[in-house]
PDB file of N, CA and C in Angstrom:
ATOM      1  N   MET A   1     -18.680  -8.908 -47.317  1.00 71.00           N
ATOM      2  CA  MET A   1     -18.850  -8.582 -48.715  1.00 71.00           C
ATOM      3  C   MET A   1     -19.670  -9.672 -49.386  1.00 71.00           C
ATOM      4  N   PRO A   2     -20.446  -9.300 -50.384  1.00 76.00           N
ATOM      5  CA  PRO A   2     -21.256 -10.303 -51.086  1.00 76.00           C
ATOM      6  C   PRO A   2     -20.372 -11.334 -51.796  1.00 76.00           C
ATOM      7  N   VAL A   3     -20.859 -12.549 -51.856  1.00 80.00           N
ATOM      8  CA  VAL A   3     -20.183 -13.620 -52.577  1.00 80.00           C
ATOM      9  C   VAL A   3     -21.017 -13.945 -53.799  1.00 80.00           C
ATOM     10  N   ASP A   4     -20.359 -14.173 -54.937  1.00 83.00           N
ATOM     11  CA  ASP A   4     -21.051 -14.479 -56.190  1.00 83.00           C
ATOM     12  C   ASP A   4     -22.068 -13.391 -56.542  1.00 83.00           C
ATOM     13  N   LEU A   5     -21.638 -12.148 -56.469  1.00 92.00           N
ATOM     14  CA  LEU A   5     -22.524 -11.022 -56.765  1.00 92.00           C
ATOM     15  C   LEU A   5     -22.821 -10.962 -58.253  1.00 92.00           C
ATOM     16  N   ASN A   6     -24.105 -10.952 -58.600  1.00 95.00           N
ATOM     17  CA  ASN A   6     -24.561 -10.800 -59.977  1.00 95.00           C
ATOM     18  C   ASN A   6     -25.414  -9.540 -60.040  1.00 95.00           C
ATOM     19  N   LEU A   7     -24.976  -8.590 -60.846  1.00 95.00           N
ATOM     20  CA  LEU A   7     -25.674  -7.315 -60.951  1.00 95.00           C
ATOM     21  C   LEU A   7     -26.460  -7.239 -62.257  1.00 95.00           C
ATOM     22  N   PRO A   8     -27.676  -6.704 -62.226  1.00 96.00           N
ATOM     23  CA  PRO A   8     -28.403  -6.473 -63.472  1.00 96.00           C
ATOM     24  C   PRO A   8     -27.630  -5.495 -64.361  1.00 96.00           C
ATOM     25  N   TYR A   9     -27.851  -5.578 -65.649  1.00 95.00           N
ATOM     26  CA  TYR A   9     -27.108  -4.757 -66.608  1.00 95.00           C
ATOM     27  C   TYR A   9     -27.221  -3.270 -66.323  1.00 95.00           C
ATOM     28  N   ASN A  10     -28.337  -2.824 -65.724  1.00 95.00           N
ATOM     29  CA  ASN A  10     -28.531  -1.389 -65.494  1.00 95.00           C
ATOM     30  C   ASN A  10     -27.989  -0.925 -64.135  1.00 95.00           C
ATOM     31  N   GLN A  11     -27.361  -1.827 -63.396  1.00 93.00           N
ATOM     32  CA  GLN A  11     -26.679  -1.446 -62.157  1.00 93.00           C
ATOM     33  C   GLN A  11     -25.178  -1.607 -62.370  1.00 93.00           C
ATOM     34  N   ASN A  12     -24.680  -0.891 -63.364  1.00 95.00           N
ATOM     35  CA  ASN A  12     -23.292  -1.044 -63.792  1.00 95.00           C
ATOM     36  C   ASN A  12     -22.444   0.184 -63.489  1.00 95.00           C
ATOM     37  N   HIS A  13     -22.851   0.971 -62.513  1.00 96.00           N
ATOM     38  CA  HIS A  13     -22.054   2.099 -62.013  1.00 96.00           C
ATOM     39  C   HIS A  13     -21.663   1.738 -60.583  1.00 96.00           C
ATOM     40  N   LEU A  14     -20.388   1.432 -60.382  1.00 95.00           N
ATOM     41  CA  LEU A  14     -19.921   0.977 -59.080  1.00 95.00           C
ATOM     42  C   LEU A  14     -18.833   1.904 -58.547  1.00 95.00           C
ATOM     43  N   THR A  15     -18.899   2.166 -57.253  1.00 96.00           N
ATOM     44  CA  THR A  15     -17.842   2.898 -56.558  1.00 96.00           C
ATOM     45  C   THR A  15     -17.337   2.008 -55.437  1.00 96.00           C
ATOM     46  N   PHE A  16     -16.050   1.715 -55.455  1.00 96.00           N
ATOM     47  CA  PHE A  16     -15.420   0.902 -54.432  1.00 96.00           C
ATOM     48  C   PHE A  16     -14.764   1.835 -53.419  1.00 96.00           C
ATOM     49  N   HIS A  17     -15.080   1.641 -52.139  1.00 95.00           N
ATOM     50  CA  HIS A  17     -14.467   2.404 -51.052  1.00 95.00           C
ATOM     51  C   HIS A  17     -13.561   1.454 -50.286  1.00 95.00           C
ATOM     52  N   TYR A  18     -12.363   1.908 -49.938  1.00 92.00           N
ATOM     53  CA  TYR A  18     -11.401   1.051 -49.257  1.00 92.00           C
ATOM     54  C   TYR A  18     -10.530   1.889 -48.340  1.00 92.00           C
ATOM     55  N   THR A  19      -9.850   1.221 -47.429  1.00 88.00           N
ATOM     56  CA  THR A  19      -8.913   1.899 -46.541  1.00 88.00           C
ATOM     57  C   THR A  19      -7.829   0.928 -46.124  1.00 88.00           C
ATOM     58  N   GLY A  20      -6.629   1.451 -45.976  1.00 84.00           N
ATOM     59  CA  GLY A  20      -5.518   0.682 -45.437  1.00 84.00           C
ATOM     60  C   GLY A  20      -5.375   1.014 -43.964  1.00 84.00           C
ATOM     61  N   ILE A  21      -4.970   0.043 -43.194  1.00 76.00           N
ATOM     62  CA  ILE A  21      -4.843   0.260 -41.755  1.00 76.00           C
ATOM     63  C   ILE A  21      -3.365   0.259 -41.386  1.00 76.00           C
ATOM     64  N   HIS A  22      -2.968   1.286 -40.658  1.00 67.00           N
ATOM     65  CA  HIS A  22      -1.599   1.388 -40.166  1.00 67.00           C
ATOM     66  C   HIS A  22      -1.681   1.889 -38.728  1.00 67.00           C
ATOM     67  N   ILE A  23      -1.073   1.149 -37.834  1.00 63.00           N
ATOM     68  CA  ILE A  23      -1.080   1.566 -36.433  1.00 63.00           C
ATOM     69  C   ILE A  23      -0.029   2.656 -36.272  1.00 63.00           C
ATOM     70  N   GLY A  24      -0.476   3.809 -35.852  1.00 62.00           N
ATOM     71  CA  GLY A  24       0.416   4.940 -35.710  1.00 62.00           C
ATOM     72  C   GLY A  24      -0.224   6.193 -36.267  1.00 62.00           C
ATOM     73  N   ALA A  25       0.563   7.211 -36.368  1.00 58.00           N
ATOM     74  CA  ALA A  25       0.032   8.521 -36.746  1.00 58.00           C
ATOM     75  C   ALA A  25       0.177   8.816 -38.230  1.00 58.00           C
ATOM     76  N   ASP A  26       0.633   7.855 -39.023  1.00 69.00           N
ATOM     77  CA  ASP A  26       0.929   8.134 -40.432  1.00 69.00           C
ATOM     78  C   ASP A  26      -0.066   7.522 -41.410  1.00 69.00           C
ATOM     79  N   GLU A  27      -1.304   7.294 -40.985  1.00 69.00           N
ATOM     80  CA  GLU A  27      -2.283   6.680 -41.876  1.00 69.00           C
ATOM     81  C   GLU A  27      -2.531   7.504 -43.134  1.00 69.00           C
ATOM     82  N   ASP A  28      -2.336   8.807 -43.057  1.00 75.00           N
ATOM     83  CA  ASP A  28      -2.555   9.660 -44.225  1.00 75.00           C
ATOM     84  C   ASP A  28      -1.474   9.478 -45.283  1.00 75.00           C
ATOM     85  N   LYS A  29      -0.429   8.724 -44.968  1.00 85.00           N
ATOM     86  CA  LYS A  29       0.652   8.483 -45.933  1.00 85.00           C
ATOM     87  C   LYS A  29       0.516   7.148 -46.652  1.00 85.00           C
ATOM     88  N   ILE A  30      -0.542   6.391 -46.351  1.00 91.00           N
ATOM     89  CA  ILE A  30      -0.785   5.138 -47.057  1.00 91.00           C
ATOM     90  C   ILE A  30      -1.229   5.469 -48.477  1.00 91.00           C
ATOM     91  N   ARG A  31      -0.722   4.720 -49.440  1.00 95.00           N
ATOM     92  CA  ARG A  31      -1.057   4.933 -50.846  1.00 95.00           C
ATOM     93  C   ARG A  31      -1.671   3.657 -51.406  1.00 95.00           C
ATOM     94  N   TYR A  32      -2.400   3.816 -52.500  1.00 96.00           N
ATOM     95  CA  TYR A  32      -3.166   2.718 -53.068  1.00 96.00           C
ATOM     96  C   TYR A  32      -2.966   2.648 -54.579  1.00 96.00           C
ATOM     97  N   ARG A  33      -3.239   1.469 -55.102  1.00 97.00           N
ATOM     98  CA  ARG A  33      -3.374   1.267 -56.552  1.00 97.00           C
ATOM     99  C   ARG A  33      -4.422   0.188 -56.731  1.00 97.00           C
ATOM    100  N   PHE A  34      -5.116   0.232 -57.857  1.00 98.00           N
ATOM    101  CA  PHE A  34      -6.207  -0.710 -58.081  1.00 98.00           C
ATOM    102  C   PHE A  34      -6.321  -1.025 -59.560  1.00 98.00           C
ATOM    103  N   ILE A  35      -7.035  -2.104 -59.824  1.00 98.00           N
ATOM    104  CA  ILE A  35      -7.315  -2.513 -61.197  1.00 98.00           C
ATOM    105  C   ILE A  35      -8.633  -3.272 -61.199  1.00 98.00           C
ATOM    106  N   LEU A  36      -9.400  -3.092 -62.242  1.00 98.00           N
ATOM    107  CA  LEU A  36     -10.600  -3.895 -62.451  1.00 98.00           C
ATOM    108  C   LEU A  36     -10.294  -4.835 -63.607  1.00 98.00           C
ATOM    109  N   ASP A  37      -9.908  -6.082 -63.252  1.00 97.00           N
ATOM    110  CA  ASP A  37      -9.598  -7.073 -64.286  1.00 97.00           C
ATOM    111  C   ASP A  37     -10.833  -7.321 -65.130  1.00 97.00           C
ATOM    112  N   GLY A  38     -10.638  -7.305 -66.439  1.00 96.00           N
ATOM    113  CA  GLY A  38     -11.741  -7.446 -67.373  1.00 96.00           C
ATOM    114  C   GLY A  38     -12.214  -6.107 -67.909  1.00 96.00           C
ATOM    115  N   PHE A  39     -11.710  -5.007 -67.328  1.00 97.00           N
ATOM    116  CA  PHE A  39     -12.092  -3.655 -67.747  1.00 97.00           C
ATOM    117  C   PHE A  39     -10.846  -2.789 -67.972  1.00 97.00           C
ATOM    118  N   ASP A  40      -9.985  -2.704 -66.955  1.00 97.00           N
ATOM    119  CA  ASP A  40      -8.743  -1.916 -67.057  1.00 97.00           C
ATOM    120  C   ASP A  40      -7.643  -2.743 -67.711  1.00 97.00           C
ATOM    121  N   LYS A  41      -6.759  -2.067 -68.410  1.00 97.00           N
ATOM    122  CA  LYS A  41      -5.616  -2.744 -69.021  1.00 97.00           C
ATOM    123  C   LYS A  41      -4.410  -2.771 -68.080  1.00 97.00           C
ATOM    124  N   THR A  42      -4.285  -1.754 -67.221  1.00 98.00           N
ATOM    125  CA  THR A  42      -3.156  -1.663 -66.301  1.00 98.00           C
ATOM    126  C   THR A  42      -3.634  -1.190 -64.926  1.00 98.00           C
ATOM    127  N   TRP A  43      -2.757  -1.332 -63.955  1.00 98.00           N
ATOM    128  CA  TRP A  43      -3.049  -0.813 -62.611  1.00 98.00           C
ATOM    129  C   TRP A  43      -3.156   0.705 -62.675  1.00 98.00           C
ATOM    130  N   SER A  44      -3.935   1.255 -61.776  1.00 98.00           N
ATOM    131  CA  SER A  44      -4.081   2.711 -61.683  1.00 98.00           C
ATOM    132  C   SER A  44      -2.763   3.319 -61.219  1.00 98.00           C
ATOM    133  N   PRO A  45      -2.580   4.617 -61.438  1.00 98.00           N
ATOM    134  CA  PRO A  45      -1.440   5.287 -60.813  1.00 98.00           C
ATOM    135  C   PRO A  45      -1.598   5.225 -59.287  1.00 98.00           C
ATOM    136  N   VAL A  46      -0.505   5.304 -58.582  1.00 97.00           N
ATOM    137  CA  VAL A  46      -0.544   5.312 -57.120  1.00 97.00           C
ATOM    138  C   VAL A  46      -1.260   6.582 -56.664  1.00 97.00           C
ATOM    139  N   THR A  47      -2.154   6.430 -55.679  1.00 96.00           N
ATOM    140  CA  THR A  47      -2.979   7.542 -55.242  1.00 96.00           C
ATOM    141  C   THR A  47      -3.215   7.488 -53.741  1.00 96.00           C
ATOM    142  N   ASP A  48      -3.626   8.618 -53.184  1.00 93.00           N
ATOM    143  CA  ASP A  48      -4.042   8.644 -51.777  1.00 93.00           C
ATOM    144  C   ASP A  48      -5.564   8.589 -51.655  1.00 93.00           C
ATOM    145  N   LYS A  49      -6.267   8.621 -52.787  1.00 94.00           N
ATOM    146  CA  LYS A  49      -7.736   8.535 -52.767  1.00 94.00           C
ATOM    147  C   LYS A  49      -8.164   7.151 -52.300  1.00 94.00           C
ATOM    148  N   MET A  50      -9.273   7.109 -51.548  1.00 94.00           N
ATOM    149  CA  MET A  50      -9.741   5.848 -50.986  1.00 94.00           C
ATOM    150  C   MET A  50     -11.041   5.385 -51.632  1.00 94.00           C
ATOM    151  N   GLU A  51     -11.163   5.659 -52.936  1.00 96.00           N
ATOM    152  CA  GLU A  51     -12.297   5.145 -53.694  1.00 96.00           C
ATOM    153  C   GLU A  51     -11.931   5.053 -55.162  1.00 96.00           C
ATOM    154  N   ALA A  52     -12.604   4.133 -55.834  1.00 97.00           N
ATOM    155  CA  ALA A  52     -12.450   3.952 -57.272  1.00 97.00           C
ATOM    156  C   ALA A  52     -13.849   3.912 -57.868  1.00 97.00           C
ATOM    157  N   ASP A  53     -14.082   4.705 -58.892  1.00 97.00           N
ATOM    158  CA  ASP A  53     -15.402   4.846 -59.484  1.00 97.00           C
ATOM    159  C   ASP A  53     -15.386   4.303 -60.913  1.00 97.00           C
ATOM    160  N   TYR A  54     -16.325   3.422 -61.219  1.00 97.00           N
ATOM    161  CA  TYR A  54     -16.456   2.841 -62.557  1.00 97.00           C
ATOM    162  C   TYR A  54     -17.884   3.035 -63.046  1.00 97.00           C
ATOM    163  N   ARG A  55     -18.012   3.541 -64.268  1.00 96.00           N
ATOM    164  CA  ARG A  55     -19.318   3.785 -64.877  1.00 96.00           C
ATOM    165  C   ARG A  55     -19.446   2.978 -66.166  1.00 96.00           C
ATOM    166  N   ASN A  56     -20.683   2.600 -66.457  1.00 95.00           N
ATOM    167  CA  ASN A  56     -21.001   1.909 -67.709  1.00 95.00           C
ATOM    168  C   ASN A  56     -20.148   0.660 -67.920  1.00 95.00           C
ATOM    169  N   ILE A  57     -20.085  -0.171 -66.900  1.00 97.00           N
ATOM    170  CA  ILE A  57     -19.349  -1.430 -67.008  1.00 97.00           C
ATOM    171  C   ILE A  57     -20.174  -2.376 -67.880  1.00 97.00           C
ATOM    172  N   PRO A  58     -19.599  -2.860 -68.970  1.00 97.00           N
ATOM    173  CA  PRO A  58     -20.367  -3.752 -69.840  1.00 97.00           C
ATOM    174  C   PRO A  58     -20.592  -5.117 -69.181  1.00 97.00           C
ATOM    175  N   PRO A  59     -21.573  -5.889 -69.674  1.00 97.00           N
ATOM    176  CA  PRO A  59     -21.795  -7.226 -69.128  1.00 97.00           C
ATOM    177  C   PRO A  59     -20.520  -8.059 -69.182  1.00 97.00           C
ATOM    178  N   GLY A  60     -20.292  -8.842 -68.134  1.00 97.00           N
ATOM    179  CA  GLY A  60     -19.117  -9.700 -68.072  1.00 97.00           C
ATOM    180  C   GLY A  60     -18.722  -9.988 -66.636  1.00 97.00           C
ATOM    181  N   ASN A  61     -17.640 -10.742 -66.496  1.00 97.00           N
ATOM    182  CA  ASN A  61     -17.095 -11.108 -65.194  1.00 97.00           C
ATOM    183  C   ASN A  61     -15.883 -10.233 -64.888  1.00 97.00           C
ATOM    184  N   TYR A  62     -15.791  -9.777 -63.649  1.00 97.00           N
ATOM    185  CA  TYR A  62     -14.750  -8.837 -63.253  1.00 97.00           C
ATOM    186  C   TYR A  62     -14.174  -9.197 -61.895  1.00 97.00           C
ATOM    187  N   ILE A  63     -12.932  -8.776 -61.685  1.00 97.00           N
ATOM    188  CA  ILE A  63     -12.291  -8.878 -60.377  1.00 97.00           C
ATOM    189  C   ILE A  63     -11.675  -7.524 -60.069  1.00 97.00           C
ATOM    190  N   PHE A  64     -12.154  -6.881 -59.008  1.00 97.00           N
ATOM    191  CA  PHE A  64     -11.565  -5.634 -58.546  1.00 97.00           C
ATOM    192  C   PHE A  64     -10.451  -5.991 -57.569  1.00 97.00           C
ATOM    193  N   LYS A  65      -9.261  -5.443 -57.818  1.00 97.00           N
ATOM    194  CA  LYS A  65      -8.107  -5.700 -56.959  1.00 97.00           C
ATOM    195  C   LYS A  65      -7.600  -4.373 -56.411  1.00 97.00           C
ATOM    196  N   ILE A  66      -7.295  -4.363 -55.122  1.00 97.00           N
ATOM    197  CA  ILE A  66      -6.775  -3.167 -54.461  1.00 97.00           C
ATOM    198  C   ILE A  66      -5.540  -3.559 -53.649  1.00 97.00           C
ATOM    199  N   ALA A  67      -4.501  -2.735 -53.729  1.00 96.00           N
ATOM    200  CA  ALA A  67      -3.283  -2.952 -52.952  1.00 96.00           C
ATOM    201  C   ALA A  67      -2.931  -1.646 -52.244  1.00 96.00           C
ATOM    202  N   ALA A  68      -2.417  -1.783 -51.034  1.00 94.00           N
ATOM    203  CA  ALA A  68      -2.027  -0.617 -50.236  1.00 94.00           C
ATOM    204  C   ALA A  68      -0.521  -0.654 -50.000  1.00 94.00           C
ATOM    205  N   ARG A  69       0.085   0.527 -50.027  1.00 93.00           N
ATOM    206  CA  ARG A  69       1.517   0.664 -49.730  1.00 93.00           C
ATOM    207  C   ARG A  69       1.661   1.355 -48.386  1.00 93.00           C
ATOM    208  N   SER A  70       2.415   0.750 -47.498  1.00 87.00           N
ATOM    209  CA  SER A  70       2.595   1.307 -46.155  1.00 87.00           C
ATOM    210  C   SER A  70       3.511   2.523 -46.196  1.00 87.00           C
ATOM    211  N   VAL A  71       3.604   3.192 -45.071  1.00 84.00           N
ATOM    212  CA  VAL A  71       4.488   4.353 -44.965  1.00 84.00           C
ATOM    213  C   VAL A  71       5.936   3.934 -45.132  1.00 84.00           C
ATOM    214  N   ASN A  72       6.240   2.645 -44.944  1.00 84.00           N
ATOM    215  CA  ASN A  72       7.604   2.124 -45.122  1.00 84.00           C
ATOM    216  C   ASN A  72       7.892   1.757 -46.571  1.00 84.00           C
ATOM    217  N   GLY A  73       6.886   1.870 -47.443  1.00 86.00           N
ATOM    218  CA  GLY A  73       7.088   1.584 -48.858  1.00 86.00           C
ATOM    219  C   GLY A  73       6.795   0.153 -49.261  1.00 86.00           C
ATOM    220  N   TYR A  74       6.266  -0.661 -48.360  1.00 89.00           N
ATOM    221  CA  TYR A  74       5.971  -2.054 -48.674  1.00 89.00           C
ATOM    222  C   TYR A  74       4.534  -2.193 -49.172  1.00 89.00           C
ATOM    223  N   TRP A  75       4.386  -2.912 -50.296  1.00 92.00           N
ATOM    224  CA  TRP A  75       3.058  -3.162 -50.851  1.00 92.00           C
ATOM    225  C   TRP A  75       2.467  -4.411 -50.225  1.00 92.00           C
ATOM    226  N   ALA A  76       1.226  -4.327 -49.772  1.00 91.00           N
ATOM    227  CA  ALA A  76       0.495  -5.484 -49.264  1.00 91.00           C
ATOM    228  C   ALA A  76       0.017  -6.324 -50.447  1.00 91.00           C
ATOM    229  N   GLN A  77      -0.260  -7.589 -50.192  1.00 94.00           N
ATOM    230  CA  GLN A  77      -0.849  -8.436 -51.221  1.00 94.00           C
ATOM    231  C   GLN A  77      -2.212  -7.862 -51.595  1.00 94.00           C
ATOM    232  N   PRO A  78      -2.532  -7.792 -52.873  1.00 95.00           N
ATOM    233  CA  PRO A  78      -3.835  -7.244 -53.270  1.00 95.00           C
ATOM    234  C   PRO A  78      -4.995  -8.052 -52.699  1.00 95.00           C
ATOM    235  N   LYS A  79      -6.040  -7.360 -52.344  1.00 95.00           N
ATOM    236  CA  LYS A  79      -7.299  -7.976 -51.957  1.00 95.00           C
ATOM    237  C   LYS A  79      -8.203  -7.961 -53.185  1.00 95.00           C
ATOM    238  N   GLU A  80      -9.056  -8.971 -53.318  1.00 95.00           N
ATOM    239  CA  GLU A  80      -9.858  -9.127 -54.522  1.00 95.00           C
ATOM    240  C   GLU A  80     -11.346  -9.236 -54.195  1.00 95.00           C
ATOM    241  N   PHE A  81     -12.138  -8.723 -55.121  1.00 95.00           N
ATOM    242  CA  PHE A  81     -13.590  -8.840 -55.041  1.00 95.00           C
ATOM    243  C   PHE A  81     -14.102  -9.119 -56.450  1.00 95.00           C
ATOM    244  N   SER A  82     -14.782 -10.242 -56.634  1.00 95.00           N
ATOM    245  CA  SER A  82     -15.269 -10.592 -57.963  1.00 95.00           C
ATOM    246  C   SER A  82     -16.777 -10.421 -58.049  1.00 95.00           C
ATOM    247  N   PHE A  83     -17.226 -10.113 -59.245  1.00 96.00           N
ATOM    248  CA  PHE A  83     -18.652  -9.910 -59.493  1.00 96.00           C
ATOM    249  C   PHE A  83     -18.919 -10.056 -60.986  1.00 96.00           C
ATOM    250  N   GLU A  84     -20.197 -10.131 -61.321  1.00 97.00           N
ATOM    251  CA  GLU A  84     -20.608 -10.233 -62.717  1.00 97.00           C
ATOM    252  C   GLU A  84     -21.687  -9.201 -62.990  1.00 97.00           C
ATOM    253  N   VAL A  85     -21.579  -8.558 -64.153  1.00 97.00           N
ATOM    254  CA  VAL A  85     -22.660  -7.705 -64.662  1.00 97.00           C
ATOM    255  C   VAL A  85     -23.373  -8.525 -65.717  1.00 97.00           C
ATOM    256  N   LEU A  86     -24.665  -8.758 -65.497  1.00 96.00           N
ATOM    257  CA  LEU A  86     -25.442  -9.613 -66.381  1.00 96.00           C
ATOM    258  C   LEU A  86     -25.853  -8.880 -67.663  1.00 96.00           C
ATOM    259  N   PRO A  87     -26.017  -9.603 -68.748  1.00 95.00           N
ATOM    260  CA  PRO A  87     -26.518  -8.970 -69.980  1.00 95.00           C
ATOM    261  C   PRO A  87     -28.002  -8.611 -69.830  1.00 95.00           C
ATOM    262  N   PRO A  88     -28.516  -7.721 -70.685  1.00 91.00           N
ATOM    263  CA  PRO A  88     -29.893  -7.269 -70.538  1.00 91.00           C
ATOM    264  C   PRO A  88     -30.957  -8.314 -70.867  1.00 91.00           C
ATOM    265  N   TRP A  89     -30.605  -9.371 -71.534  1.00 81.00           N
ATOM    266  CA  TRP A  89     -31.647 -10.349 -71.898  1.00 81.00           C
ATOM    267  C   TRP A  89     -31.627 -11.536 -70.981  1.00 81.00           C
TER     268      TRP A  89
END
């Protein structure tokens, strides 16, 4: 993954794709929640979707966090990805 990613102001439509790994036949039962710190106020509802789509992100610094819940109900520590959307000037 890129480190210290700086995006131009007009590249502010991002889709994050992710997957949880579970050894066994129950991978379809893994659930996720995510938050974009600096944009979202709360974590997303728990979902089975493996992508998060954000449009028109204003200039600023952000941290995308994703957590996966195993089939046993245990939440993994969130993984983080930080980036900045630069202002137009």
